[in-house]
Structure formats: C-alpha cells, structure tokens
CSV table of C-alpha atoms in Angstrom, one decimal:
chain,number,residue,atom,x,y,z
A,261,UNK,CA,89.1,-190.8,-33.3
A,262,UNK,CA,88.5,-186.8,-33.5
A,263,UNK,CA,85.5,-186.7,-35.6
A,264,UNK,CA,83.2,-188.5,-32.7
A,265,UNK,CA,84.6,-185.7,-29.6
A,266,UNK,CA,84.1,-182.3,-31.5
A,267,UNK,CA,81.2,-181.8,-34.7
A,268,UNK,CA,83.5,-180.5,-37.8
A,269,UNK,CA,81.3,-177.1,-37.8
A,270,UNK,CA,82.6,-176.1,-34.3
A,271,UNK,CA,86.1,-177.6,-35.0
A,272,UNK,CA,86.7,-174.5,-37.4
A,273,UNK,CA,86.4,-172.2,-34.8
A,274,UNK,CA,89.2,-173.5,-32.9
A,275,UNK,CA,92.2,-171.7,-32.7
A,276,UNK,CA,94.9,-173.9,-34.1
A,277,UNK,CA,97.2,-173.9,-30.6
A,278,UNK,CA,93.8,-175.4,-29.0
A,279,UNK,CA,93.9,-178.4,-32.0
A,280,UNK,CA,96.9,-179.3,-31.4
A,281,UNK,CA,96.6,-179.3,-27.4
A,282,UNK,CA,93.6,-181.5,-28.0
A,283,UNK,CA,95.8,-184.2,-30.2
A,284,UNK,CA,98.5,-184.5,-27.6
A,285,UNK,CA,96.0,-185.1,-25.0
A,286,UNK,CA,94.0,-187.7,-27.3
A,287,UNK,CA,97.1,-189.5,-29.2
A,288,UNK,CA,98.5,-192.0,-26.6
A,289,UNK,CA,102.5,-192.5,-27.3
A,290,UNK,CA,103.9,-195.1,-29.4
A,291,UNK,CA,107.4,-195.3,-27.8
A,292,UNK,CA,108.7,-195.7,-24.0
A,293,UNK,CA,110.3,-192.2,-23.1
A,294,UNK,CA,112.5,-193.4,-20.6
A,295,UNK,CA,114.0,-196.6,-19.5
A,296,UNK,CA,111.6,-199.1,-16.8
A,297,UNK,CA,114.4,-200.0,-15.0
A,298,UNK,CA,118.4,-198.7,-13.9
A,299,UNK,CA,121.4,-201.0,-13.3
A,300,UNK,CA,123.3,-200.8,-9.7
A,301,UNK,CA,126.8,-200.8,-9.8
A,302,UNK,CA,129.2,-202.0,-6.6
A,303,UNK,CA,131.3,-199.2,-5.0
A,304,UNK,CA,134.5,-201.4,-5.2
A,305,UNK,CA,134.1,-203.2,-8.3
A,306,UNK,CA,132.2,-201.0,-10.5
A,307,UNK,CA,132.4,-203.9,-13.8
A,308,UNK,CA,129.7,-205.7,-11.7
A,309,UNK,CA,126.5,-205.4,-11.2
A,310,UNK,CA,124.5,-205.5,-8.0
A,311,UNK,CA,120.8,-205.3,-8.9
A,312,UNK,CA,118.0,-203.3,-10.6
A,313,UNK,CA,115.9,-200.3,-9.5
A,314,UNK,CA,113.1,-198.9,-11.0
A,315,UNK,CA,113.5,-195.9,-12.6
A,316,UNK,CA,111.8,-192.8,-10.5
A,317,UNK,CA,109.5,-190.7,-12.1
A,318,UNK,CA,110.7,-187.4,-11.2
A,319,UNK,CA,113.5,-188.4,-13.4
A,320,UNK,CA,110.9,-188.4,-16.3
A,321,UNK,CA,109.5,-185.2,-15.8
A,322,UNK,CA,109.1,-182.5,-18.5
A,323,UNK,CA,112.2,-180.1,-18.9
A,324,UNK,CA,112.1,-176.8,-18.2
A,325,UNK,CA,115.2,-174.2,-18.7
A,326,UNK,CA,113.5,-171.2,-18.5
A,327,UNK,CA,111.6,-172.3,-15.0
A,328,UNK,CA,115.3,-173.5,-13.8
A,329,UNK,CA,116.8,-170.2,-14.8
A,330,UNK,CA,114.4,-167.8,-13.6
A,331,UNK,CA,114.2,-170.2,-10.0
A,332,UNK,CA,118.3,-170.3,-10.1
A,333,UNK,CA,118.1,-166.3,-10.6
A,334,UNK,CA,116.4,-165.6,-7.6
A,335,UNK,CA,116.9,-168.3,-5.2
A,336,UNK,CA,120.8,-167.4,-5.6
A,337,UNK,CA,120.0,-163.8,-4.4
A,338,UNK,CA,119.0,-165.2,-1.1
A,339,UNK,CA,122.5,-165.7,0.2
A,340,UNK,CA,123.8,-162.0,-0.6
A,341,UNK,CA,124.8,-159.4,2.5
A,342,UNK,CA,123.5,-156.0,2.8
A,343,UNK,CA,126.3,-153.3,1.7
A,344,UNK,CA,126.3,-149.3,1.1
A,345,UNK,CA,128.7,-146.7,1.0
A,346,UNK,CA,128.9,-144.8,4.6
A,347,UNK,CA,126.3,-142.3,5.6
A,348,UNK,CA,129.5,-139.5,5.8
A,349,UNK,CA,131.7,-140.6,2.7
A,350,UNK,CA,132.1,-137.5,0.8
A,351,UNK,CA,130.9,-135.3,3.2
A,352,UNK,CA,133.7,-135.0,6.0
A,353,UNK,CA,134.9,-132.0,5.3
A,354,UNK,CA,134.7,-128.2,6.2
A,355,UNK,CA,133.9,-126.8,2.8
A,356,UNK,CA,131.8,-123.7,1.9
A,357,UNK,CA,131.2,-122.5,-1.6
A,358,UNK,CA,134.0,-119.2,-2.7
A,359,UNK,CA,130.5,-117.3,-4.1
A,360,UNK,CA,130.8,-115.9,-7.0
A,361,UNK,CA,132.9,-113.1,-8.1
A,362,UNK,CA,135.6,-115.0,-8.6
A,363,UNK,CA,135.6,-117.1,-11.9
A,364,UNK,CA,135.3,-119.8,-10.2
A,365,UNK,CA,132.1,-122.6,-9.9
A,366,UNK,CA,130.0,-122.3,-7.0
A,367,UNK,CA,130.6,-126.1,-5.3
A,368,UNK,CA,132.2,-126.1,-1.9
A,369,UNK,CA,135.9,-126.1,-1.7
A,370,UNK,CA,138.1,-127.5,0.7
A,371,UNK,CA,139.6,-124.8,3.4
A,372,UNK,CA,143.0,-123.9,4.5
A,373,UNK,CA,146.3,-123.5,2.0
A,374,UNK,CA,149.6,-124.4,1.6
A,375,UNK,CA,148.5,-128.2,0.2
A,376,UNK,CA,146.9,-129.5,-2.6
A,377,UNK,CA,143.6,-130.1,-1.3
A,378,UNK,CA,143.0,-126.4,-0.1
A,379,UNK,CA,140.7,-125.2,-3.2
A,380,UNK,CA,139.7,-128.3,-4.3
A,381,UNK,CA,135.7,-129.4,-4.9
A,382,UNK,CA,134.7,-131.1,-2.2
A,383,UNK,CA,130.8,-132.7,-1.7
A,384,UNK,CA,129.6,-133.1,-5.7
A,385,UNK,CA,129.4,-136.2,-7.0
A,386,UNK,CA,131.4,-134.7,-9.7
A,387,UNK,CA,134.4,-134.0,-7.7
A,388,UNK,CA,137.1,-136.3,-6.2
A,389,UNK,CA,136.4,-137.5,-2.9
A,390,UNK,CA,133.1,-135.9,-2.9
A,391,UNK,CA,129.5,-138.4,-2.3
A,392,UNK,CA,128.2,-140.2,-4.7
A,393,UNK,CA,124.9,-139.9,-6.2
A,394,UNK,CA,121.9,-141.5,-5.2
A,395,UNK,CA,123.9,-143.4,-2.5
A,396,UNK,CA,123.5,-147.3,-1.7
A,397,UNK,CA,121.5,-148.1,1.1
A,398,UNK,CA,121.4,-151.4,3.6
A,399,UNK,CA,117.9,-151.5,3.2
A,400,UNK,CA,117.7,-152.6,-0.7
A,401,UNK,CA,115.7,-155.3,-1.1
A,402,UNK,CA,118.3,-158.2,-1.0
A,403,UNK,CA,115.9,-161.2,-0.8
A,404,UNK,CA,113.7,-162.7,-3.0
A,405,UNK,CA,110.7,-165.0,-1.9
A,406,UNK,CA,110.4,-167.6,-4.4
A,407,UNK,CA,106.9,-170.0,-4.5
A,408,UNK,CA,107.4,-173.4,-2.9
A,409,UNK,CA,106.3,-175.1,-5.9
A,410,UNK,CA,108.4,-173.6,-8.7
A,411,UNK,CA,111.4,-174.5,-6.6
A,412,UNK,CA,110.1,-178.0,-6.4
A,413,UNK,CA,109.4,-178.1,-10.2
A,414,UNK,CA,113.1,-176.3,-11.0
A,415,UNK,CA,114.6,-179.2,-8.7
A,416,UNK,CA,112.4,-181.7,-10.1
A,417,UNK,CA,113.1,-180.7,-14.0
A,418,UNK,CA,117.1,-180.3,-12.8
A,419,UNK,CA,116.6,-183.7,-11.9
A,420,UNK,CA,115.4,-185.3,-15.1
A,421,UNK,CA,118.3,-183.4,-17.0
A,422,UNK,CA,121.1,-184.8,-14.7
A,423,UNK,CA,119.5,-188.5,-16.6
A,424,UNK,CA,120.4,-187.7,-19.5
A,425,UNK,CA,123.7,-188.3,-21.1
A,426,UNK,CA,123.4,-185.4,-24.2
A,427,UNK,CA,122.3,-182.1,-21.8
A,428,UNK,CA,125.2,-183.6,-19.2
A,429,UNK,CA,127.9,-183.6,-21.8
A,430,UNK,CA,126.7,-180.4,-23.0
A,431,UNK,CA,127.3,-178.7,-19.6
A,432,UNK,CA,131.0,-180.1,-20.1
A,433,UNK,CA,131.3,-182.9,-18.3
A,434,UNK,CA,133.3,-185.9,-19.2
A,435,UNK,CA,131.4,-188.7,-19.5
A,436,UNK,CA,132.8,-190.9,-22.2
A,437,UNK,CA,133.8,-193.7,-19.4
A,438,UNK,CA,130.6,-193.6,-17.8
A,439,UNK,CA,128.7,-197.1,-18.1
A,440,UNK,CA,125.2,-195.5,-17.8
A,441,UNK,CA,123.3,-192.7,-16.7
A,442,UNK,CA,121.7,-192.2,-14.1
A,443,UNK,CA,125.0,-193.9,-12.7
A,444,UNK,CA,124.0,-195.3,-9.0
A,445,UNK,CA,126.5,-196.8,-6.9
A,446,UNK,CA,125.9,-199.7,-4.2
A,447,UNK,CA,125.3,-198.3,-0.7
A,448,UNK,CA,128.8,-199.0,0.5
A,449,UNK,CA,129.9,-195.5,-1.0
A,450,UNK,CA,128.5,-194.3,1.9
A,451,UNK,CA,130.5,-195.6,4.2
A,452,UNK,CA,134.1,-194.7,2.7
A,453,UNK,CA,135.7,-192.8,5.3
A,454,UNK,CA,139.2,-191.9,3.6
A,455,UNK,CA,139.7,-189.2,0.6
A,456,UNK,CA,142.4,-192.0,-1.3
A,457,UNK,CA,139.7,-194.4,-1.6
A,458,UNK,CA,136.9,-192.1,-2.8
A,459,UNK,CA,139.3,-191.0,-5.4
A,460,UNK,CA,140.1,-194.4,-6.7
A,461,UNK,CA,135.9,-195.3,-6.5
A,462,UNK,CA,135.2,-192.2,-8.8
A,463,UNK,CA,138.1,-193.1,-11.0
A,464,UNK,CA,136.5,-196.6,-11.3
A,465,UNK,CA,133.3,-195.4,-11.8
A,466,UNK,CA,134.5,-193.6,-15.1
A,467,UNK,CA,135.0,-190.1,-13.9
A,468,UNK,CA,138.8,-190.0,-14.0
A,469,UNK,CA,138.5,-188.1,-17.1
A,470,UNK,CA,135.7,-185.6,-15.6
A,471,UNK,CA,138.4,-185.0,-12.2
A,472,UNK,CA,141.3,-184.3,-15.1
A,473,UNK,CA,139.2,-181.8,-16.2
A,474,UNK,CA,138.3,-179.8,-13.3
A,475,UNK,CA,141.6,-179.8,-12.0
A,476,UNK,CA,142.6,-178.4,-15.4
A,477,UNK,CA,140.4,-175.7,-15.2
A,478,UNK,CA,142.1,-173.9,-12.0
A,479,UNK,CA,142.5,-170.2,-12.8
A,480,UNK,CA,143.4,-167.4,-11.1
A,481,UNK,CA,139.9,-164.9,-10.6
A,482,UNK,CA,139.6,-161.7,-12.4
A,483,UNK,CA,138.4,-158.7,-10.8
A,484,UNK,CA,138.7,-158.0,-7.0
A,485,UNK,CA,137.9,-161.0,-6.2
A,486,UNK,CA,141.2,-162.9,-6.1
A,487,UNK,CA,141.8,-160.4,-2.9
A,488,UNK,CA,138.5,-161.3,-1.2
A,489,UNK,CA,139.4,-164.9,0.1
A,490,UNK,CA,138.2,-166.2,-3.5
A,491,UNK,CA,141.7,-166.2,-5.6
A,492,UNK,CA,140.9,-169.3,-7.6
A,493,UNK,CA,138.0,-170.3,-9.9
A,494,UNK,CA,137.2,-174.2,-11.2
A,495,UNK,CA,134.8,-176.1,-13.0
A,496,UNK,CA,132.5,-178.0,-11.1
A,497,UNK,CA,132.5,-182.0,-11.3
A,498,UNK,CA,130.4,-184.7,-10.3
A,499,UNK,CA,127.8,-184.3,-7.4
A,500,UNK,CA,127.4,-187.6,-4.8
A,501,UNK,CA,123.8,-187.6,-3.6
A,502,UNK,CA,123.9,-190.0,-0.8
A,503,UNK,CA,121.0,-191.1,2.0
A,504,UNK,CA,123.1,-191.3,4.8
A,505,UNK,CA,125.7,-189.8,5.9
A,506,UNK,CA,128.6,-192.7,7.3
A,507,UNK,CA,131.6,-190.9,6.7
A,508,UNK,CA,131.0,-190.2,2.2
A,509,UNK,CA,130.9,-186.0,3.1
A,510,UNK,CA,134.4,-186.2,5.0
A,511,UNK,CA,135.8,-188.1,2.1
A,512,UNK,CA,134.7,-186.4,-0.8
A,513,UNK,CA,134.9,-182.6,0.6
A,514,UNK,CA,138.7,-182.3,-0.5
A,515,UNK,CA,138.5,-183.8,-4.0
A,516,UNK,CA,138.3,-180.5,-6.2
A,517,UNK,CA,135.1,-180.1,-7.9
A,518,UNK,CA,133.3,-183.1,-6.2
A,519,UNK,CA,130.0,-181.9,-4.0
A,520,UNK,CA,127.9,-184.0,-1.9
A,521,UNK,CA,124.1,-183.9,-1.3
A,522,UNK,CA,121.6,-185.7,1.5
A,523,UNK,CA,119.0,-186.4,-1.4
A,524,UNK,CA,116.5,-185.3,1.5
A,525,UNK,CA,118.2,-181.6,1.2
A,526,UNK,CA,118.6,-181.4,-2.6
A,527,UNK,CA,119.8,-177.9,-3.9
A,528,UNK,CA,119.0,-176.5,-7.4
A,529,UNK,CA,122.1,-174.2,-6.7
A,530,UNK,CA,124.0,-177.3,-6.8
A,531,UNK,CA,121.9,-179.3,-9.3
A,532,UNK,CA,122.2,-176.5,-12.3
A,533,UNK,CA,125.3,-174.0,-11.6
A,534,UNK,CA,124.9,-171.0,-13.4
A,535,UNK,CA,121.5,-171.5,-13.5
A,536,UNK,CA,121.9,-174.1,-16.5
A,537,UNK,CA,120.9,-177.8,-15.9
A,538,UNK,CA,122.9,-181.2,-16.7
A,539,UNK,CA,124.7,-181.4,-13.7
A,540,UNK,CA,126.9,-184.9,-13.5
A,541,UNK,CA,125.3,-187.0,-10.7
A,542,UNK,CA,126.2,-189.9,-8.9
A,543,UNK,CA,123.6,-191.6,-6.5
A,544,UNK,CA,123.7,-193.9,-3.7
A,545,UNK,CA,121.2,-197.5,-4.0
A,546,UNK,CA,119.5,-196.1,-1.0
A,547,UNK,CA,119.7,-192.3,-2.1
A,548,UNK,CA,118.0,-193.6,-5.4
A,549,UNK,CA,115.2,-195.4,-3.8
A,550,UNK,CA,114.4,-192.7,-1.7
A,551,UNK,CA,114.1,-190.3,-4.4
A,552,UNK,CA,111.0,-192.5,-5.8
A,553,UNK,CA,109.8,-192.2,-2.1
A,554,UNK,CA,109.9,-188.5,-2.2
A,555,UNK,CA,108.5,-187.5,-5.4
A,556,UNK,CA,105.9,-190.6,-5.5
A,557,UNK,CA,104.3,-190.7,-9.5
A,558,UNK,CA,102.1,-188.7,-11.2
A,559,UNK,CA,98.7,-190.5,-9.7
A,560,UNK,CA,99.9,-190.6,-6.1
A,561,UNK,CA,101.7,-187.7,-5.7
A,562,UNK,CA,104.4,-186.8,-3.8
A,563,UNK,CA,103.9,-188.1,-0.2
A,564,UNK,CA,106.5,-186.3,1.9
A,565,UNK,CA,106.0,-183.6,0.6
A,566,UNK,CA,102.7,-181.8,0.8
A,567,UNK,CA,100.3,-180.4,-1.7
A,568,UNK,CA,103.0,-181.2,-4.3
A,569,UNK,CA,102.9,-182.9,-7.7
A,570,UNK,CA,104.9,-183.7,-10.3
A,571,UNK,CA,104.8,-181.4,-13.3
A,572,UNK,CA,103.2,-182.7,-16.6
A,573,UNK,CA,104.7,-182.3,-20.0
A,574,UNK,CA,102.3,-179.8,-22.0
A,575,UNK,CA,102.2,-183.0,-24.8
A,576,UNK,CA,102.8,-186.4,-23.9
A,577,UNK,CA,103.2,-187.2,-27.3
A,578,UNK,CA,105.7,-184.5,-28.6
A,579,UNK,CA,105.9,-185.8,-32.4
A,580,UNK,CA,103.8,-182.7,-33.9
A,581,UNK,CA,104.8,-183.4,-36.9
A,582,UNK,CA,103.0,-186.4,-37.0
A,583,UNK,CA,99.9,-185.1,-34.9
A,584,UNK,CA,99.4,-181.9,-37.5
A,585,UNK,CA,99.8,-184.5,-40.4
A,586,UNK,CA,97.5,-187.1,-39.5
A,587,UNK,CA,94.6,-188.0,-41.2
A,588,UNK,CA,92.0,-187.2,-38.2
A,589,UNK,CA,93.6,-183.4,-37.7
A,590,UNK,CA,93.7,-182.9,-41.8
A,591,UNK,CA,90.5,-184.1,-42.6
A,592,UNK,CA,88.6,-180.9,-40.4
A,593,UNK,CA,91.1,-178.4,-40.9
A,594,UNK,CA,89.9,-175.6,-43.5
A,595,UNK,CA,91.8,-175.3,-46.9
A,596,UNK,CA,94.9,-173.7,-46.8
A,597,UNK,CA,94.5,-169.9,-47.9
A,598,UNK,CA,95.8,-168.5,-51.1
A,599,UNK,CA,98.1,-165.6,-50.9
A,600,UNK,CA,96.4,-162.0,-52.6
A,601,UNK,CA,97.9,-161.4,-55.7
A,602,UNK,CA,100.5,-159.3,-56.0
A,603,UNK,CA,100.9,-156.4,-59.4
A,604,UNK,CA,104.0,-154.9,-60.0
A,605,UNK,CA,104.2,-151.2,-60.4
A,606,UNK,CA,104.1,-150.0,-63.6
A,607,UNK,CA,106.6,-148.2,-65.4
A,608,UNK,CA,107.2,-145.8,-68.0
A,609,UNK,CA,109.1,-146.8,-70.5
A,610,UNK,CA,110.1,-143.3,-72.0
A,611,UNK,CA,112.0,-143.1,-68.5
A,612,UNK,CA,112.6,-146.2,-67.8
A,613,UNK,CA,115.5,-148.1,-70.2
A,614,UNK,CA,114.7,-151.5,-69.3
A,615,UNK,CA,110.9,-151.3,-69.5
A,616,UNK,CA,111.7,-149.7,-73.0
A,617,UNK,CA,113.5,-152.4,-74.1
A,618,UNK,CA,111.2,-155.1,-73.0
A,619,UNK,CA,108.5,-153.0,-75.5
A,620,UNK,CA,110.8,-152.2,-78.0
A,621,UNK,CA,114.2,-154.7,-78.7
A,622,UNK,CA,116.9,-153.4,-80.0
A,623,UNK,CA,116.5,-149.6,-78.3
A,624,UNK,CA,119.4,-149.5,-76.6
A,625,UNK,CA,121.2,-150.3,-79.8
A,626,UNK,CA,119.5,-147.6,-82.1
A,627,UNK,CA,120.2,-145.0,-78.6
A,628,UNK,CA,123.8,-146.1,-78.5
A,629,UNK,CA,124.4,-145.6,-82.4
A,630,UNK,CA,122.7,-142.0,-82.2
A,631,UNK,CA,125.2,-141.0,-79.3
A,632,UNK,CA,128.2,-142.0,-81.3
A,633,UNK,CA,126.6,-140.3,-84.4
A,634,UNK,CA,126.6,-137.2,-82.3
A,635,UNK,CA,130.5,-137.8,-81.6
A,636,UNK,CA,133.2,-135.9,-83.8
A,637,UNK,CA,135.2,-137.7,-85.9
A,638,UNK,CA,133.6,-141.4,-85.2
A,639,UNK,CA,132.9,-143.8,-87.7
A,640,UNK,CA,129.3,-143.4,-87.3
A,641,UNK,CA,129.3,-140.0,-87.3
A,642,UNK,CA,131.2,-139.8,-91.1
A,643,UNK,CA,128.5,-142.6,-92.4
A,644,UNK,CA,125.6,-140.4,-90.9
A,645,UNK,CA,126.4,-137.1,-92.9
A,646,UNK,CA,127.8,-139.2,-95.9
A,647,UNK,CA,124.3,-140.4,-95.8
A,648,UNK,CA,122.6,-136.8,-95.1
A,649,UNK,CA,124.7,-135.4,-98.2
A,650,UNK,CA,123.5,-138.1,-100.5
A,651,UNK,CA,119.7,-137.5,-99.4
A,652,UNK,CA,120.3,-133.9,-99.8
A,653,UNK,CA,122.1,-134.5,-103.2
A,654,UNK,CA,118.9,-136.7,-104.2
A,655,UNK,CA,116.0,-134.3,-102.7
A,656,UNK,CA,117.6,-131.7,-105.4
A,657,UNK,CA,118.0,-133.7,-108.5
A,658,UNK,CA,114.2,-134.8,-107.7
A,659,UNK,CA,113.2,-131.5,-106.8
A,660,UNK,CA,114.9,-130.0,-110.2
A,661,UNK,CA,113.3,-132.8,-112.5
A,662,UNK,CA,109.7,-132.8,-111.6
A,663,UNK,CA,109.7,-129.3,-110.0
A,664,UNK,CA,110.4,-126.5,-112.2
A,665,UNK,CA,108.2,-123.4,-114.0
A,666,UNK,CA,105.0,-124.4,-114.2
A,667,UNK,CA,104.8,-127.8,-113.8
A,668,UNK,CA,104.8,-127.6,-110.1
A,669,UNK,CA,102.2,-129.3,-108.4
A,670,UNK,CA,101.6,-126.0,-106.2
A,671,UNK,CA,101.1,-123.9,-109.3
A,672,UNK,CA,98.9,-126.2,-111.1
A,673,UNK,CA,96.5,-126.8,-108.4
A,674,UNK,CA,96.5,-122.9,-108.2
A,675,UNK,CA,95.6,-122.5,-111.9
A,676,UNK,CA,92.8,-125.0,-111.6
A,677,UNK,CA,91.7,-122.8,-108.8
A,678,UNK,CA,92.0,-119.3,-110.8
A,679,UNK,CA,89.7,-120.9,-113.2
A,680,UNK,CA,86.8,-121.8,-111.2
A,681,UNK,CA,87.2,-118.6,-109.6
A,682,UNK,CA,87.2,-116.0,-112.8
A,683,UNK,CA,83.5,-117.9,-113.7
A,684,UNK,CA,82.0,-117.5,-110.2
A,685,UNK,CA,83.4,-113.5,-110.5
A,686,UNK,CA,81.7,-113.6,-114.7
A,687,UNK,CA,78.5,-114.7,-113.3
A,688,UNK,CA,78.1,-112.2,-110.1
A,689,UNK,CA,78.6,-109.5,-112.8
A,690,UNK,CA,75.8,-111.0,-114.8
A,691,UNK,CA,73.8,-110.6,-112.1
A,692,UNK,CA,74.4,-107.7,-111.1
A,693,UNK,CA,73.7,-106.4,-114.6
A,694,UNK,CA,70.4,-107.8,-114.5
C-alpha cells in the first residue's frame, strides 16, 4: 500500500521519524481501543443494572502526562496570595557604624549600653535582626496565564486516565471491588440528601475499601503548616461528578476524601492531584451523557465549547513494532549499515608480557626459571652453576686436546699466510735487482 503514495527514489530521503508518521497515518487499526458501550448501575442497588450509554469520546483521547503536569504546575499557582517581608524589618533601629580605629568591622551597631544589644550589628543581612538580602516584594509575579486549550486538552487527557482501571490503581486507589470503570451510577445519587446514606451507596458501589484507605492515611503535617489552620494531611478518594445539584454536594462534603464536581465545572486540580492523573471517578447517568454533549467527537467537535477539539493521538495505530516490520516499510528502506572496522592497538611485546607470550609460549616460564636461577641458594640456582662448571670443565679438555703448540687453528692459518708472504717479498727483490 506504500509503494503507490511515495516513488522508492524519494522514499530514501525521508527521515525515518517522517516513515513512521506516514505508516500510522496509512495503517488503519486492527483492534477496538476502547469499549462502544458502559453499563449503568442503580444508586440503591448497585448488583443491578439500569441501562447502557455510549462511551464518550473524550474518554478515548490520547494521554498526555507531561501536558497534565506542566498545565497542573501552573494552573495551581493561580490561587497563591502576594507575601514579602516588611519594607522596615531590619532597619528599625538607630545604628551608625563605630569607624575604624577600633578593631572592630565597619557595620552599624546598635546604640546605648548596659544590655546586650548595645554593640551588636544591626542592618547587614549578615547580622541578627538585620534585613535580608534582595528582599521579597508583593509585586512578584504570582499568576500564570495558561492557554485555553492546553487546559481543555490537560482536562480532556485527565479524563481518559480516570477510565482506566491500571493508571487509577497506580495513583493508589482501591479498586478491587469496583465492577467497572468508568463506574456510573443511576441519576438518583443526586438526589441523596443525608451523609449516612451516601456512605452506605459508596460502600455498595465497591469503594469501602478506597474510604478505609483514606481515612488510614490521616497524619499530622510537617513543617509550619500544622499551625496554619492545615494540621492534618489525607489521601484523596473518589471524586462524584454529578449534573445536578439535588442535595449529592451536602451529603458527600463530610465523608473524608470524597470531592464532588458539576461535570459543567470540571477541575484538572481535582482530576490529577499532584499534577499526576488517574483520579478515581464516579459519574452520575445524566453527568455521563452530558459529558458526550460537551466534548462532542472528533468530526463534530466540541459544541459548547468554542473553537475547541479533541486532541488526536500522534499514531492511531501505536503497534510500531509491527509498522517498522512490515513488509511495505522494509521493502524501501536502505540496507542496514555496517559498522567501520575496528584495529586494536598494537603492542610491543619486549614490554608487553602478555603480547610476548601470545608470540612466544612458554616465556613466562623460561623468565621465571632465570629469576630463581639468579636466587641464592635455590634449586635452580645449584643446577645452573653445576651446569656452568661442567661446560667450563668441557671447554678446557676440548681446548687442551685439539688446541695446543702448533696445531692451533690460529697458528696454522698464520703459517700458510707467512708463506705466501716471504715469495711476494723474494720476488719484489728480484725486481728490484733487475
């Protein structure tokens, strides 16, 4: 199916990342990526089911962590309150400098005498009770503007993660008892008005286990906090996401860890604490629906809200594996190329002990036996001048037999030499006499 779009000629010019772009757009999927349609349970007898919705497709979108961090990052700076250190701190006091003279640094000191403080450094940022440096100011730029659509995408990806049972239980929620997810609930859970029976629907619903946890989890804050109106810190639990409000946000706002959400006013604070995505929800029939009202599909986009549509996944069909292996991609990719070869430095073998022995075997034997000739009193070193004396011993009795008067080979070359000599000498005289 590739050979037809691109000629092989130009395909080699591709950059690889562009290839594989081009396969995910052109290979359709084989598989279903999500589920057509989710089950509705009844408030009050959560073994039943009610009916069937139709999955929404924001909860199919692509997900994104980094977007939802980087969105959760700045969006949470919004809510922060300007706060400095006073314009005076450090500098109420009626110091001067002693001069110099005597022995003494040059900062300001406090005045008077007969206390402590008279003498003491007053104004550095080094000294006690003196300014600090480079002091805050109220004007630091608290805020953060954050694009429209990035939050929409964060909220939209947040979404898709809450559907999925695997990136929920890894944020720590207990969802063993849980008969589905995306769990929704009949529309009567909106209309619970008393905090006894919302507890007894969750625990129905599965999430006793989830409610153990959170209470569990109460622990006293560390740091300054724990004086600031904020002593206790907890786990956060399931979030209700309801369409109407008929008395579910009076019920649920004292169960600890439980949040509610109009799904009209969705929050990624509250969708991803921490800036990390999987939160547990729980939706409403008519909080469901209206979620596939909101976000609309890919083709219509999303009608109440404008200019807005829902992100696409960079590869529809995510199996690269497959795409880079297939017959189509292999057939125009170039050969694979071969690695230079590689030479290993050579070495010198009269340094180099190992090198010598690879040339030579046995080397570092016939070195080892001439060290522990050169030791005293060693076996070796007895049979090496036992065997020096006996060449010795035989170098003489040879010498003494075939080397003696003049039968030496020296003196008989030197005789053969005299000879030729005294007629070269007889026959210049002749010569001369002539």
């Amino acid at each position: 199916w590739l050979k037809p779009l691109v000629p092989v000629g130009r395909l080699h010019t591709f950059q690889f990342s562009s290839l594989v772009h081009l396969c995910s757009l052109l290979v359709p999927p084989k598989m279903a990526t999500a589920r057509p349609v989710v089950s509705v349970y009844q408030f009050d007898t959560p073994t039943e089911k009610a009916e069937t919705v139709p999955m929404p497709h924001v909860l199919m979108s692509p997900l994104r962590p980094d977007l939802v961090r980087y969105i959760h990052t700045n969006v949470s700076k919004n809510k922060r309150q300007a706060i400095s250190v006073g314009a005076k701190v450090g500098y109420e006091t009626a110091a001067s400098s002693w001069g110099t003279g005597r022995a003494v640094a040059r900062v300001p000191r406090a005045p008077g005498g007969g206390t402590h403080r008279a003498g003491q450094g007053t104004f550095g940022n080094m000294c006690r009770g003196g300014g600090m440096f480079n002091p805050t100011k109220t004007w630091r730029r608290w805020h953060r503007r954050v694009n429209v659509t990035q939050k929409r995408h964060a909220v939209a990806t947040a979404l898709a993660a809450s559907s999925l049972p695997p990136l929920v239980m890894a944020r720590g929620h207990r969802i063993g008892e849980v008969a589905e997810l995306p769990l929704v609930v009949s529309d009567g859970l909106e209309s619970i008005q008393k905090t006894k029976q919302a507890v007894e629907t969750l625990k129905k619903l599965g999430c006793s286990e989830e409610l153990q946890r959170v209470l569990d989890s109460k622990k006293v804050r560390a740091g300054k906090g724990k004086m600031r109106n904020r002593r206790y810190t907890m786990r956060r639990g399931p979030l209700v996401v309801y369409s109407e409000d008929n008395g579910i946000v009076r019920a649920m706002r004292n169960i600890p860890g439980v949040e509610t959400a109009c799904v009209t006013r969705l929050n990624l604070l509250s969708l991803a604490p921490g800036g990390s995505f999987g939160r547990f929800v729980i939706w409403t029939q008519g909080a469901f629906k209206k979620l596939g009202e909101l976000y609309g599909t890919l083709k219509s986009g999303a009608p109440l809200k404008k200019n807005y549509h829902l992100p696409r996944a960079e590869m529809e069909n995510a199996d690269l594996d497959r795409i880079i292996n297939s017959t189509e991609v292999q057939s125009v990719l170039r050969p694979k190329l071969e690695a230079p070869k590689k030479f290993e430095m050579k070495r010198n073998a009269l340094k180099n002990k190992a090198e010598m022995e690879k040339l030579n075997p046995g080397s570092t034997e016939e070195r080892e036996l001439r060290r522990k000739c050169r030791e005293q009193g060693s076996a070796e070193q007895k049979a090496a001048a036992a065997s020096k004396k006996t060449r010795v011993q035989a170098s003489k009795e040879h010498n003494k037999k075939h080397k003696k008067g003049d039968e030496t080979f020296y003196k008989t070359l030197m005789k053969a030499f005299e000879a030729k000599a005294k007629e070269a000498e007889a026959k210049e005289d002749g010569e001369d006499d002539e």
